[in-house]
Protein backbone atom coordinates (compact mmCIF):
# COMPACT_ATOMS: atom_id res chain seq x y z
CA UNK A 1 0.00 0.00 0.00
CA UNK A 2 2.89 2.34 0.82
CA UNK A 3 4.45 1.68 -2.57
CA UNK A 4 1.11 2.29 -4.29
CA UNK A 5 0.73 5.75 -2.81
CA UNK A 6 4.44 6.56 -3.29
CA UNK A 7 5.10 8.00 0.16
CA UNK A 8 8.36 7.99 2.03
CA UNK A 9 8.46 6.93 5.68
CA UNK A 10 8.92 10.56 6.67
CA UNK A 11 5.84 11.69 4.71
CA UNK A 12 3.86 8.81 6.17
CA UNK A 13 4.93 9.74 9.70
CA UNK A 14 3.92 13.37 9.14
CA UNK A 15 0.53 12.50 7.64
CA UNK A 16 -0.35 9.85 10.22
CA UNK A 17 0.99 11.49 13.37
CA UNK A 18 3.01 8.36 14.16
CA UNK A 19 6.64 8.96 15.07
CA UNK A 20 9.25 8.34 12.35
CA UNK A 21 11.17 5.69 14.36
CA UNK A 22 7.93 3.75 14.86
CA UNK A 23 7.11 3.96 11.15
CA UNK A 24 10.64 2.79 10.30
CA UNK A 25 10.39 -0.20 12.67
CA UNK A 26 6.98 -1.24 11.30
CA UNK A 27 7.97 -0.87 7.65
CA UNK A 28 11.22 -2.78 8.13
CA UNK A 29 9.46 -5.62 9.95
CA UNK A 30 11.25 -5.11 13.27
CA UNK A 31 7.92 -4.83 15.10
CA UNK A 32 6.15 -8.19 15.24
CA UNK A 33 2.75 -6.92 16.41
CA UNK A 34 2.27 -3.18 15.97
CA UNK A 35 -0.38 -1.33 17.96
CA UNK A 36 -3.84 -1.44 16.34
CA UNK A 37 -4.26 2.35 16.52
CA UNK A 38 -0.84 2.87 14.94
CA UNK A 39 -1.72 0.58 12.03
CA UNK A 40 -5.07 2.32 11.68
CA UNK A 41 -3.40 5.75 11.56
CA UNK A 42 -0.86 4.58 8.97
CA UNK A 43 -3.49 2.97 6.75
CA UNK A 44 -5.74 6.02 6.89
CA UNK A 45 -2.80 8.31 6.07
CA UNK A 46 -2.14 6.23 2.94
CA UNK A 47 -5.78 6.48 1.89
CA UNK A 48 -6.53 2.82 2.48
CA UNK A 49 -8.90 0.87 4.65
CA UNK A 50 -8.41 -1.70 7.37
CA UNK A 51 -10.72 -4.02 5.43
CA UNK A 52 -8.30 -3.95 2.52
CA UNK A 53 -5.39 -4.68 4.84
CA UNK A 54 -7.25 -7.66 6.30
CA UNK A 55 -8.25 -8.89 2.85
CA UNK A 56 -11.97 -8.45 3.55
CA UNK A 57 -12.60 -5.84 0.89
CA UNK A 58 -11.00 -6.88 -2.42
CA UNK A 59 -11.56 -3.57 -4.27
CA UNK A 60 -8.55 -1.35 -4.79
CA UNK A 61 -8.61 1.73 -2.62
CA UNK A 62 -7.34 4.89 -4.24
CA UNK A 63 -6.37 8.22 -2.76
CA UNK A 64 -9.50 9.71 -4.35
CA UNK A 65 -11.68 7.98 -1.78
CA UNK A 66 -10.41 10.37 0.86
CA UNK A 67 -11.18 13.34 -1.36
CA UNK A 68 -14.47 15.17 -1.64
CA UNK A 69 -15.59 12.96 -4.57
CA UNK A 70 -15.19 9.88 -2.40
CA UNK A 71 -17.15 11.45 0.42
CA UNK A 72 -19.88 12.58 -1.99
CA UNK A 73 -20.15 9.03 -3.35
CA UNK A 74 -20.57 7.68 0.19
CA UNK A 75 -23.16 10.36 0.98
CA UNK A 76 -25.12 9.53 -2.19
CA UNK A 77 -25.04 5.83 -1.36
CA UNK A 78 -26.26 6.46 2.19
CA UNK A 79 -28.98 8.81 0.88
CA UNK A 80 -30.18 6.06 -1.46
CA UNK A 81 -30.32 3.58 1.43
CA UNK A 82 -32.25 6.07 3.58
CA UNK A 83 -34.73 6.74 0.75
CA UNK A 84 -35.32 3.01 0.36
CA UNK A 85 -35.94 2.62 4.08
CA UNK A 86 -38.29 5.62 4.03
CA UNK A 87 -40.39 3.84 1.39
CA UNK A 88 -40.66 0.79 3.65
CA UNK A 89 -41.73 3.00 6.55
CA UNK A 90 -44.34 4.87 4.48
CA UNK A 91 -46.01 1.69 3.20
CA UNK A 92 -47.28 0.42 6.60
CA UNK A 93 -48.29 3.97 7.53
CA UNK A 94 -50.36 4.36 4.36
CA UNK A 95 -51.96 0.92 4.85
CA UNK A 96 -52.82 1.81 8.46
CA UNK A 97 -54.24 5.14 7.37
CA UNK A 98 -56.38 3.44 4.71
CA UNK A 99 -57.71 0.97 7.31
CA UNK A 100 -58.59 3.76 9.74
CA UNK A 101 -60.36 5.75 7.00
CA UNK A 102 -62.27 2.62 5.92
CA UNK A 103 -63.27 1.86 9.52
CA UNK A 104 -64.45 5.44 10.09
CA UNK A 105 -66.40 5.42 6.82
CA UNK A 106 -68.19 2.20 7.79
CA UNK A 107 -68.84 3.55 11.29
CA UNK A 108 -70.30 6.83 9.98
CA UNK A 109 -72.41 5.02 7.40
CA UNK A 110 -73.61 2.64 10.09
CA UNK A 111 -74.52 5.51 12.41
CA UNK A 112 -76.40 7.43 9.69
CA UNK A 113 -78.37 4.35 8.58
CA UNK A 114 -79.69 2.78 11.79
CA UNK A 115 -81.82 0.19 10.04
CA UNK A 116 -78.88 -1.36 8.21
CA UNK A 117 -76.00 -1.55 10.67
CA UNK A 118 -75.07 -2.41 14.23
CA UNK A 119 -75.71 1.00 15.77
CA UNK A 120 -79.43 1.42 16.56
CA UNK A 121 -81.05 4.55 17.96
PDB file of C-alpha atoms in Angstrom:
ATOM      1  CA  UNK A   1       0.000   0.000   0.000  1.00  0.00           C
ATOM      2  CA  UNK A   2       2.890   2.337   0.817  1.00  0.00           C
ATOM      3  CA  UNK A   3       4.454   1.684  -2.574  1.00  0.00           C
ATOM      4  CA  UNK A   4       1.113   2.289  -4.289  1.00  0.00           C
ATOM      5  CA  UNK A   5       0.728   5.755  -2.809  1.00  0.00           C
ATOM      6  CA  UNK A   6       4.440   6.555  -3.290  1.00  0.00           C
ATOM      7  CA  UNK A   7       5.098   8.004   0.161  1.00  0.00           C
ATOM      8  CA  UNK A   8       8.360   7.991   2.028  1.00  0.00           C
ATOM      9  CA  UNK A   9       8.465   6.932   5.678  1.00  0.00           C
ATOM     10  CA  UNK A  10       8.918  10.558   6.673  1.00  0.00           C
ATOM     11  CA  UNK A  11       5.840  11.689   4.715  1.00  0.00           C
ATOM     12  CA  UNK A  12       3.859   8.810   6.172  1.00  0.00           C
ATOM     13  CA  UNK A  13       4.930   9.745   9.696  1.00  0.00           C
ATOM     14  CA  UNK A  14       3.923  13.375   9.140  1.00  0.00           C
ATOM     15  CA  UNK A  15       0.534  12.500   7.641  1.00  0.00           C
ATOM     16  CA  UNK A  16      -0.355   9.850  10.216  1.00  0.00           C
ATOM     17  CA  UNK A  17       0.986  11.488  13.365  1.00  0.00           C
ATOM     18  CA  UNK A  18       3.015   8.361  14.158  1.00  0.00           C
ATOM     19  CA  UNK A  19       6.640   8.957  15.068  1.00  0.00           C
ATOM     20  CA  UNK A  20       9.248   8.344  12.351  1.00  0.00           C
ATOM     21  CA  UNK A  21      11.167   5.694  14.364  1.00  0.00           C
ATOM     22  CA  UNK A  22       7.933   3.748  14.862  1.00  0.00           C
ATOM     23  CA  UNK A  23       7.112   3.963  11.149  1.00  0.00           C
ATOM     24  CA  UNK A  24      10.644   2.793  10.296  1.00  0.00           C
ATOM     25  CA  UNK A  25      10.387  -0.203  12.668  1.00  0.00           C
ATOM     26  CA  UNK A  26       6.976  -1.238  11.303  1.00  0.00           C
ATOM     27  CA  UNK A  27       7.966  -0.868   7.651  1.00  0.00           C
ATOM     28  CA  UNK A  28      11.223  -2.781   8.129  1.00  0.00           C
ATOM     29  CA  UNK A  29       9.457  -5.622   9.955  1.00  0.00           C
ATOM     30  CA  UNK A  30      11.251  -5.110  13.265  1.00  0.00           C
ATOM     31  CA  UNK A  31       7.922  -4.831  15.098  1.00  0.00           C
ATOM     32  CA  UNK A  32       6.154  -8.189  15.238  1.00  0.00           C
ATOM     33  CA  UNK A  33       2.753  -6.923  16.415  1.00  0.00           C
ATOM     34  CA  UNK A  34       2.270  -3.176  15.970  1.00  0.00           C
ATOM     35  CA  UNK A  35      -0.380  -1.331  17.959  1.00  0.00           C
ATOM     36  CA  UNK A  36      -3.844  -1.436  16.342  1.00  0.00           C
ATOM     37  CA  UNK A  37      -4.263   2.348  16.524  1.00  0.00           C
ATOM     38  CA  UNK A  38      -0.845   2.872  14.942  1.00  0.00           C
ATOM     39  CA  UNK A  39      -1.718   0.578  12.035  1.00  0.00           C
ATOM     40  CA  UNK A  40      -5.069   2.317  11.680  1.00  0.00           C
ATOM     41  CA  UNK A  41      -3.397   5.753  11.560  1.00  0.00           C
ATOM     42  CA  UNK A  42      -0.860   4.581   8.971  1.00  0.00           C
ATOM     43  CA  UNK A  43      -3.486   2.969   6.746  1.00  0.00           C
ATOM     44  CA  UNK A  44      -5.735   6.022   6.887  1.00  0.00           C
ATOM     45  CA  UNK A  45      -2.797   8.308   6.067  1.00  0.00           C
ATOM     46  CA  UNK A  46      -2.138   6.226   2.944  1.00  0.00           C
ATOM     47  CA  UNK A  47      -5.779   6.477   1.891  1.00  0.00           C
ATOM     48  CA  UNK A  48      -6.532   2.819   2.482  1.00  0.00           C
ATOM     49  CA  UNK A  49      -8.899   0.875   4.653  1.00  0.00           C
ATOM     50  CA  UNK A  50      -8.411  -1.703   7.366  1.00  0.00           C
ATOM     51  CA  UNK A  51     -10.723  -4.017   5.432  1.00  0.00           C
ATOM     52  CA  UNK A  52      -8.304  -3.948   2.524  1.00  0.00           C
ATOM     53  CA  UNK A  53      -5.386  -4.676   4.835  1.00  0.00           C
ATOM     54  CA  UNK A  54      -7.250  -7.662   6.295  1.00  0.00           C
ATOM     55  CA  UNK A  55      -8.250  -8.893   2.851  1.00  0.00           C
ATOM     56  CA  UNK A  56     -11.965  -8.451   3.551  1.00  0.00           C
ATOM     57  CA  UNK A  57     -12.597  -5.841   0.889  1.00  0.00           C
ATOM     58  CA  UNK A  58     -11.001  -6.875  -2.422  1.00  0.00           C
ATOM     59  CA  UNK A  59     -11.556  -3.571  -4.266  1.00  0.00           C
ATOM     60  CA  UNK A  60      -8.547  -1.353  -4.792  1.00  0.00           C
ATOM     61  CA  UNK A  61      -8.611   1.732  -2.619  1.00  0.00           C
ATOM     62  CA  UNK A  62      -7.338   4.894  -4.236  1.00  0.00           C
ATOM     63  CA  UNK A  63      -6.374   8.215  -2.762  1.00  0.00           C
ATOM     64  CA  UNK A  64      -9.503   9.715  -4.349  1.00  0.00           C
ATOM     65  CA  UNK A  65     -11.681   7.976  -1.776  1.00  0.00           C
ATOM     66  CA  UNK A  66     -10.413  10.373   0.863  1.00  0.00           C
ATOM     67  CA  UNK A  67     -11.180  13.342  -1.365  1.00  0.00           C
ATOM     68  CA  UNK A  68     -14.472  15.174  -1.642  1.00  0.00           C
ATOM     69  CA  UNK A  69     -15.586  12.959  -4.567  1.00  0.00           C
ATOM     70  CA  UNK A  70     -15.190   9.884  -2.396  1.00  0.00           C
ATOM     71  CA  UNK A  71     -17.153  11.454   0.425  1.00  0.00           C
ATOM     72  CA  UNK A  72     -19.880  12.578  -1.989  1.00  0.00           C
ATOM     73  CA  UNK A  73     -20.151   9.031  -3.354  1.00  0.00           C
ATOM     74  CA  UNK A  74     -20.570   7.683   0.186  1.00  0.00           C
ATOM     75  CA  UNK A  75     -23.165  10.360   0.977  1.00  0.00           C
ATOM     76  CA  UNK A  76     -25.121   9.532  -2.187  1.00  0.00           C
ATOM     77  CA  UNK A  77     -25.037   5.831  -1.359  1.00  0.00           C
ATOM     78  CA  UNK A  78     -26.260   6.458   2.191  1.00  0.00           C
ATOM     79  CA  UNK A  79     -28.976   8.807   0.882  1.00  0.00           C
ATOM     80  CA  UNK A  80     -30.179   6.059  -1.459  1.00  0.00           C
ATOM     81  CA  UNK A  81     -30.318   3.579   1.426  1.00  0.00           C
ATOM     82  CA  UNK A  82     -32.250   6.069   3.579  1.00  0.00           C
ATOM     83  CA  UNK A  83     -34.728   6.744   0.748  1.00  0.00           C
ATOM     84  CA  UNK A  84     -35.320   3.010   0.359  1.00  0.00           C
ATOM     85  CA  UNK A  85     -35.942   2.623   4.085  1.00  0.00           C
ATOM     86  CA  UNK A  86     -38.290   5.618   4.030  1.00  0.00           C
ATOM     87  CA  UNK A  87     -40.390   3.840   1.392  1.00  0.00           C
ATOM     88  CA  UNK A  88     -40.658   0.788   3.648  1.00  0.00           C
ATOM     89  CA  UNK A  89     -41.728   3.002   6.552  1.00  0.00           C
ATOM     90  CA  UNK A  90     -44.338   4.868   4.479  1.00  0.00           C
ATOM     91  CA  UNK A  91     -46.012   1.686   3.198  1.00  0.00           C
ATOM     92  CA  UNK A  92     -47.279   0.422   6.597  1.00  0.00           C
ATOM     93  CA  UNK A  93     -48.286   3.968   7.528  1.00  0.00           C
ATOM     94  CA  UNK A  94     -50.360   4.360   4.356  1.00  0.00           C
ATOM     95  CA  UNK A  95     -51.961   0.924   4.846  1.00  0.00           C
ATOM     96  CA  UNK A  96     -52.823   1.810   8.464  1.00  0.00           C
ATOM     97  CA  UNK A  97     -54.241   5.143   7.371  1.00  0.00           C
ATOM     98  CA  UNK A  98     -56.380   3.442   4.713  1.00  0.00           C
ATOM     99  CA  UNK A  99     -57.711   0.969   7.306  1.00  0.00           C
ATOM    100  CA  UNK A 100     -58.588   3.763   9.744  1.00  0.00           C
ATOM    101  CA  UNK A 101     -60.362   5.748   6.998  1.00  0.00           C
ATOM    102  CA  UNK A 102     -62.267   2.618   5.922  1.00  0.00           C
ATOM    103  CA  UNK A 103     -63.268   1.861   9.523  1.00  0.00           C
ATOM    104  CA  UNK A 104     -64.453   5.439  10.092  1.00  0.00           C
ATOM    105  CA  UNK A 105     -66.402   5.421   6.820  1.00  0.00           C
ATOM    106  CA  UNK A 106     -68.193   2.202   7.790  1.00  0.00           C
ATOM    107  CA  UNK A 107     -68.843   3.548  11.291  1.00  0.00           C
ATOM    108  CA  UNK A 108     -70.299   6.832   9.984  1.00  0.00           C
ATOM    109  CA  UNK A 109     -72.414   5.024   7.402  1.00  0.00           C
ATOM    110  CA  UNK A 110     -73.614   2.636  10.093  1.00  0.00           C
ATOM    111  CA  UNK A 111     -74.524   5.507  12.412  1.00  0.00           C
ATOM    112  CA  UNK A 112     -76.400   7.433   9.694  1.00  0.00           C
ATOM    113  CA  UNK A 113     -78.372   4.352   8.577  1.00  0.00           C
ATOM    114  CA  UNK A 114     -79.689   2.781  11.794  1.00  0.00           C
ATOM    115  CA  UNK A 115     -81.824   0.187  10.043  1.00  0.00           C
ATOM    116  CA  UNK A 116     -78.881  -1.364   8.209  1.00  0.00           C
ATOM    117  CA  UNK A 117     -76.004  -1.546  10.669  1.00  0.00           C
ATOM    118  CA  UNK A 118     -75.068  -2.411  14.228  1.00  0.00           C
ATOM    119  CA  UNK A 119     -75.711   0.996  15.767  1.00  0.00           C
ATOM    120  CA  UNK A 120     -79.432   1.423  16.562  1.00  0.00           C
ATOM    121  CA  UNK A 121     -81.047   4.554  17.965  1.00  0.00           C
TER     122      UNK A 121
END
